[in-house]
Coordinates of C-alpha atoms in Angstrom, one line a residue:
M1 CA 7.6 -4.9 22.5
V2 CA 9.4 -2.1 24.4
G3 CA 9.7 -2.9 27.9
G4 CA 11.4 -6.2 28.2
G5 CA 14.4 -5.5 26.1
G6 CA 13.0 -7.3 23.1
A7 CA 15.4 -5.8 20.7
A8 CA 18.4 -6.3 23.1
G9 CA 21.5 -7.6 21.8
E10 CA 20.5 -6.9 18.2
A11 CA 21.4 -3.3 18.3
R12 CA 24.3 -1.7 16.3
G13 CA 23.6 1.8 17.0
R14 CA 25.6 4.9 16.5
A15 CA 27.9 6.3 19.2
W16 CA 26.7 9.2 21.0
A17 CA 28.6 12.5 20.1
G18 CA 30.0 13.8 23.5
P19 CA 31.3 17.3 24.3
E20 CA 34.9 18.2 23.6
G21 CA 37.2 17.5 26.6
R22 CA 39.6 19.8 28.3
P23 CA 43.2 19.9 27.2
H24 CA 45.4 17.5 29.0
L25 CA 48.3 19.3 30.5
A26 CA 51.7 17.6 31.0
G27 CA 52.1 16.2 34.6
Q28 CA 48.4 16.0 35.3
A29 CA 46.2 12.9 35.2
P30 CA 43.8 12.9 32.4
A31 CA 40.3 13.9 33.4
P32 CA 38.0 10.8 33.7
A33 CA 35.7 10.5 30.6
V34 CA 32.3 11.5 31.1
S35 CA 29.7 9.8 28.9
P36 CA 26.8 11.6 27.1
F37 CA 24.4 9.7 29.4
Q38 CA 26.0 11.1 32.4
C39 CA 26.1 14.6 31.1
L40 CA 22.3 14.2 30.5
A41 CA 21.6 12.8 33.8
R42 CA 23.5 15.4 35.6
A43 CA 22.3 18.3 33.5
R44 CA 19.9 20.8 35.2
G45 CA 16.8 22.2 33.6
L46 CA 15.5 18.7 32.6
R47 CA 11.7 18.5 32.9
D48 CA 10.6 16.4 35.8
L49 CA 7.6 14.4 34.5
S50 CA 7.0 12.1 37.4
G51 CA 7.2 14.6 40.2
D52 CA 9.8 12.4 41.9
G53 CA 12.6 12.9 39.6
G54 CA 12.0 9.2 38.2
V55 CA 11.2 10.3 34.7
R56 CA 13.0 13.3 33.4
K57 CA 12.8 14.9 29.8
E58 CA 15.0 17.0 27.5
E59 CA 13.3 18.2 24.2
L60 CA 15.6 18.0 21.4
R61 CA 12.9 19.0 18.5
P62 CA 9.4 20.2 19.0
G63 CA 6.5 18.5 17.4
A64 CA 3.3 19.9 16.2
G65 CA -0.5 19.2 17.0
P66 CA -2.0 17.5 20.0
A67 CA 0.1 15.3 22.3
V68 CA -0.3 11.6 22.3
P69 CA -3.4 10.4 24.0
P70 CA -3.6 7.6 26.6
A71 CA -4.0 4.1 25.0
A72 CA -3.1 5.4 21.5
S73 CA -1.4 3.4 19.0
V74 CA 2.1 5.1 18.1
A75 CA 4.6 4.7 15.6
V76 CA 8.0 5.6 17.2
K77 CA 11.7 5.4 16.7
Y78 CA 13.6 4.7 19.8
S79 CA 17.1 3.8 21.2
G80 CA 17.7 2.8 24.9
Y81 CA 21.1 3.3 26.5
L82 CA 22.7 2.1 29.8
E83 CA 25.1 4.5 31.7
H84 CA 28.4 3.2 30.5
W85 CA 27.5 2.2 27.0
D86 CA 27.9 4.1 23.9
E87 CA 25.7 1.8 21.9
P88 CA 22.0 1.2 22.4
F89 CA 20.8 -2.0 24.2
C90 CA 17.6 -1.8 22.3
T91 CA 16.6 0.1 19.2
N92 CA 14.2 0.0 16.3
C93 CA 16.1 2.9 14.3
Y94 CA 17.2 0.3 11.6
S95 CA 13.6 -0.2 10.6
K96 CA 12.6 1.6 7.5
S97 CA 8.9 1.6 8.7
P98 CA 8.3 1.1 12.4
G99 CA 5.0 -0.5 13.0
L100 CA 2.2 1.0 15.3
M101 CA 2.5 0.0 18.9
K102 CA -0.2 0.3 21.5
L103 CA 0.6 2.2 24.9
G104 CA 0.1 -0.2 27.7
K105 CA 0.1 -3.4 25.5
D106 CA 3.1 -3.1 23.1
I107 CA 4.8 -0.4 25.2
T108 CA 5.1 -1.4 28.9
L109 CA 8.0 0.5 30.1
G110 CA 6.4 2.9 32.8
G111 CA 8.8 5.7 32.2
L112 CA 8.4 5.5 28.3
E113 CA 4.6 5.7 28.6
I114 CA 4.8 8.5 30.8
G115 CA 7.2 10.3 28.3
L116 CA 5.3 9.6 25.3
L117 CA 2.0 11.2 26.7
T118 CA 3.9 14.5 26.6
M119 CA 5.1 14.3 23.0
K120 CA 3.6 15.5 19.8
K121 CA 3.9 14.3 16.2
G122 CA 7.4 14.9 14.9
E123 CA 8.9 15.6 18.3
V124 CA 12.3 14.2 19.2
A125 CA 13.2 13.9 23.0
R126 CA 15.7 12.2 25.5
F127 CA 14.4 10.8 28.6
V128 CA 16.2 9.6 31.7
F129 CA 14.3 6.8 33.6
M130 CA 15.2 5.8 37.2
P131 CA 14.9 2.1 38.1
D132 CA 11.4 2.3 39.3
Y133 CA 10.2 3.6 36.0
A134 CA 12.4 1.4 34.0
Y135 CA 13.5 -2.3 34.5
G136 CA 13.2 -2.2 38.5
Q137 CA 15.3 -3.7 41.3
Q138 CA 15.8 -7.0 39.2
G139 CA 16.7 -5.6 36.0
C140 CA 16.4 -7.7 32.8
P141 CA 19.3 -10.1 32.9
P142 CA 21.6 -10.7 31.3
L143 CA 21.8 -7.4 29.6
I144 CA 20.1 -4.9 32.1
P145 CA 21.7 -5.0 35.5
P146 CA 19.7 -4.6 38.8
N147 CA 18.6 -1.1 39.6
A148 CA 19.8 0.5 36.4
T149 CA 19.0 4.0 35.3
V150 CA 18.4 4.1 31.5
M151 CA 18.2 6.7 29.0
F152 CA 16.0 6.7 25.9
E153 CA 16.0 8.9 22.6
V154 CA 12.5 8.9 21.2
E155 CA 11.0 10.4 18.0
V156 CA 7.1 10.3 17.5
L157 CA 6.5 9.5 13.7
D158 CA 2.8 9.2 13.9
F159 CA -0.1 8.1 16.4
L160 CA -3.7 7.3 16.2
D161 CA -6.2 7.6 18.9
S162 CA -7.4 4.0 19.0
D163 CA -8.6 3.6 22.5
E164 CA -12.3 3.9 21.7
S165 CA -12.0 1.7 18.6
D166 CA -10.0 -1.0 20.5
T167 CA -12.5 -1.0 23.4
F168 CA -15.5 -1.3 21.0
F169 CA -14.1 -4.3 19.2
D170 CA -13.0 -5.8 22.6
L171 CA -16.6 -5.4 23.8
T172 CA -18.1 -6.8 20.7
A173 CA -15.7 -9.7 20.7
L174 CA -16.8 -10.5 24.3
K175 CA -20.5 -10.2 23.4
F176 CA -20.3 -12.4 20.4
R177 CA -20.0 -15.5 22.8
Y178 CA -23.6 -14.8 23.6
F179 CA -25.2 -12.8 21.1
F180 CA -25.3 -12.2 17.4
I181 CA -22.9 -9.4 16.8
Q182 CA -25.1 -7.5 14.5
E183 CA -27.8 -7.2 17.1
Q184 CA -25.2 -5.9 19.6
Q185 CA -23.9 -3.2 17.1
D186 CA -27.4 -1.8 16.7
T187 CA -27.4 -1.0 20.4
F188 CA -24.5 1.4 20.1
P189 CA -25.0 5.0 19.3
L190 CA -24.6 5.7 15.6
Q191 CA -22.0 8.4 16.2
K192 CA -19.8 5.9 18.1
V193 CA -20.1 3.5 15.4
L194 CA -19.0 6.0 12.8
K195 CA -16.2 7.4 14.7
V196 CA -14.9 3.8 15.4
A197 CA -15.3 3.1 11.6
D198 CA -13.4 6.2 10.7
T199 CA -10.7 5.2 13.2
E200 CA -10.2 1.7 11.6
R201 CA -10.1 3.4 8.2
E202 CA -7.4 5.8 9.4
F203 CA -5.4 2.7 10.6
G204 CA -5.9 1.3 7.2
N205 CA -4.8 4.4 5.4
Y206 CA -1.6 4.5 7.6
L207 CA -0.8 0.8 6.8
Y208 CA -1.5 1.4 3.1
R209 CA 0.8 4.4 3.0
K210 CA 3.4 2.0 4.5
Q211 CA 2.6 -0.5 1.7
H212 CA 1.3 -2.9 4.1
F213 CA -1.4 -4.0 2.1
E214 CA -2.6 -6.9 3.8
G215 CA -2.8 -5.2 7.1
A216 CA -4.6 -2.3 5.5
K217 CA -7.2 -4.6 3.9
D218 CA -8.0 -6.3 7.4
R219 CA -8.6 -2.8 8.9
Y220 CA -10.7 -1.7 6.2
K221 CA -12.7 -4.9 6.4
R222 CA -13.1 -4.2 10.2
A223 CA -14.5 -0.9 9.6
F224 CA -17.0 -2.3 6.9
S225 CA -18.1 -5.0 9.2
I226 CA -19.7 -2.6 11.9
L227 CA -21.4 -0.4 9.2
G228 CA -24.2 -3.0 8.4
R229 CA -26.4 -1.9 11.1
S230 CA -30.1 -1.1 10.4
P231 CA -30.8 2.8 10.2
S232 CA -33.6 4.2 12.1
S233 CA -34.1 7.1 9.7
E234 CA -33.1 8.4 6.3
A235 CA -30.5 10.7 7.7
E236 CA -28.9 7.8 9.5
Q237 CA -28.8 5.8 6.2
C238 CA -27.0 8.8 4.5
Q239 CA -24.4 8.8 7.3
I240 CA -23.8 5.1 7.1
D241 CA -23.6 5.1 3.3
A242 CA -21.1 7.9 3.4
S243 CA -18.8 6.1 5.7
K244 CA -19.4 2.8 3.9
L245 CA -18.3 4.4 0.6
L246 CA -15.0 5.6 1.6
V247 CA -14.3 2.0 3.1
L248 CA -15.5 0.3 0.0
L249 CA -13.3 2.5 -2.3
N250 CA -10.2 1.7 -0.2
L251 CA -10.9 -1.9 -0.2
S252 CA -11.2 -2.0 -4.0
L253 CA -8.0 -0.1 -4.4
T254 CA -6.1 -2.3 -1.8
Y255 CA -7.2 -5.4 -3.6
L256 CA -5.9 -4.0 -6.7
K257 CA -2.5 -3.6 -5.0
L258 CA -2.8 -7.1 -3.8
E259 CA -3.2 -8.3 -7.5
R260 CA -6.7 -9.7 -6.6
P261 CA -8.8 -7.9 -9.3
A262 CA -12.0 -10.1 -8.8
Q263 CA -12.3 -8.9 -5.3
A264 CA -11.3 -5.3 -6.3
L265 CA -14.3 -5.4 -8.8
A266 CA -16.6 -6.8 -6.3
Y267 CA -16.0 -4.0 -3.6
G268 CA -16.0 -1.4 -6.5
E269 CA -19.4 -2.6 -7.5
K270 CA -20.6 -2.4 -4.0
A271 CA -19.6 1.2 -4.0
L272 CA -21.6 1.9 -7.1
E273 CA -24.6 0.4 -5.3
I274 CA -24.3 3.5 -3.1
D275 CA -23.4 5.9 -5.7
Q276 CA -23.8 4.8 -9.2
R277 CA -22.1 8.0 -10.6
N278 CA -19.0 7.8 -8.4
A279 CA -16.1 8.3 -10.7
K280 CA -13.5 6.5 -8.4
A281 CA -15.7 3.4 -8.1
L282 CA -16.1 3.3 -12.0
F283 CA -12.3 3.8 -12.4
R284 CA -11.5 1.0 -9.8
C285 CA -14.0 -1.4 -11.5
G286 CA -12.4 -0.5 -15.0
Q287 CA -8.9 -1.3 -13.6
A288 CA -10.0 -4.6 -12.2
C289 CA -11.5 -5.6 -15.4
L290 CA -8.6 -4.6 -17.4
C291 CA -6.6 -6.8 -15.1
M292 CA -8.8 -9.6 -15.9
T293 CA -8.6 -9.0 -19.6
E294 CA -12.3 -8.2 -19.6
Y295 CA -11.9 -5.5 -22.2
E296 CA -15.5 -4.8 -22.9
K297 CA -16.4 -4.4 -19.3
A298 CA -13.4 -2.3 -18.5
R299 CA -14.3 0.0 -21.5
D300 CA -17.7 0.4 -20.3
F301 CA -16.7 1.3 -16.6
L302 CA -13.8 3.6 -17.9
V303 CA -16.0 5.6 -20.4
R304 CA -18.8 6.1 -17.8
A305 CA -16.1 7.5 -15.5
Q306 CA -14.8 9.6 -18.2
H307 CA -18.2 11.1 -18.9
I308 CA -18.3 12.3 -15.2
Q309 CA -14.7 13.5 -15.1
P310 CA -13.7 14.0 -18.8
F311 CA -10.3 15.7 -17.9
N312 CA -9.1 13.3 -15.2
H313 CA -5.6 12.2 -16.3
D314 CA -5.9 8.8 -14.6
I315 CA -9.0 7.9 -16.3
N316 CA -7.8 9.0 -19.8
N317 CA -4.5 7.3 -19.3
E318 CA -6.2 4.0 -18.3
L319 CA -8.3 4.2 -21.4
K320 CA -5.2 4.5 -23.5
K321 CA -3.6 1.6 -21.6
L322 CA -6.8 -0.4 -22.4
A323 CA -6.6 0.5 -26.1
S324 CA -3.1 -0.7 -26.3
C325 CA -3.7 -3.8 -24.4
Y326 CA -6.8 -4.6 -26.7
K327 CA -4.6 -3.9 -29.8
D328 CA -2.0 -6.4 -28.5
Y329 CA -4.7 -8.9 -27.7
M330 CA -6.3 -8.7 -31.1
E331 CA -2.9 -9.1 -32.9
K332 CA -2.0 -12.2 -30.8
E333 CA -5.5 -13.5 -31.7
K334 CA -4.9 -12.8 -35.5
E335 CA -1.4 -14.5 -35.2
M336 CA -2.9 -17.5 -33.6
C337 CA -5.6 -17.8 -36.3
C338 CA -3.0 -17.7 -39.0
R339 CA -1.1 -20.5 -37.4
M340 CA -4.1 -22.5 -37.0
F341 CA -5.1 -22.2 -40.7
A342 CA -1.6 -22.4 -42.1
P343 CA -1.6 -26.2 -42.4
L344 CA -4.9 -26.3 -44.0
N345 CA -3.8 -23.8 -46.7
S346 CA -0.5 -25.7 -47.2
S347 CA -2.3 -29.1 -47.8
S348 CA -5.0 -27.8 -50.0
G349 CA -2.3 -26.6 -52.4

């Protein structure tokens, strides 16, 4: 959590590269060292984000797209520095894959929240936070002294606008104490439900790309849990089915990554109930059956997928893999039979 110095004391950050000093002349006292922190704090042209000089920003690299929205979940790299320190007092820059943190919940440092709301994906910036926007009059003993001005270097890796989704699930969790959740979900406008499901699926996709498969699976299941509402028309049913299909395909794939082929098959078959000619669903089911050594079923699913997409390399390669596995299986069966009957043949001689 960024706000209470949670990573404090664990940092082993790089030193900040300062400006070259003036040459020292004989007979003169050496000029006092000026830290990079002081250079930035004294620099003119910093953007005043708070209006009172409490939060100032220097953009180091521009980003692209929209700015981070309020209450978003963000993936950032950050390092926090005190005025006379060359190493950060807190940092997550040594993590290969920083997790998503929610503004106002996981990120509680006032200045950092203000700063992040001005940033875009891919942007790198430095911020100077005065005490009222950082750790206040008390500081955060023993590491952060009272009334400390701090500097943060921040890179926005990615973010998701999760506010509506989080609010939705908080509300349904509250109402679950008094009503059946399904009845409550049917009272929400369909477009809101579809948007929340899409956000949860995007969360799952982000975690899947980071190879956090358990977390991805949980997000996909959250999305699927709200798509069981009763449609009021055929058009609504089509919209719900389209959203469901994407989630089911992702669940099937994720369970394959988790090496749980039975669940992968179950979700793949649910996808086929929506679209029996969906090549991805057939392919996932074929993969799951192959993992469970159910070769006949695997062949049936994969051949059906191949009929729909005859030039798909993944499907054709999986059929080759199936043929190889089945060949090895038959050879082992033959070898086992020979061993079983070998004693009988020797005794009859």
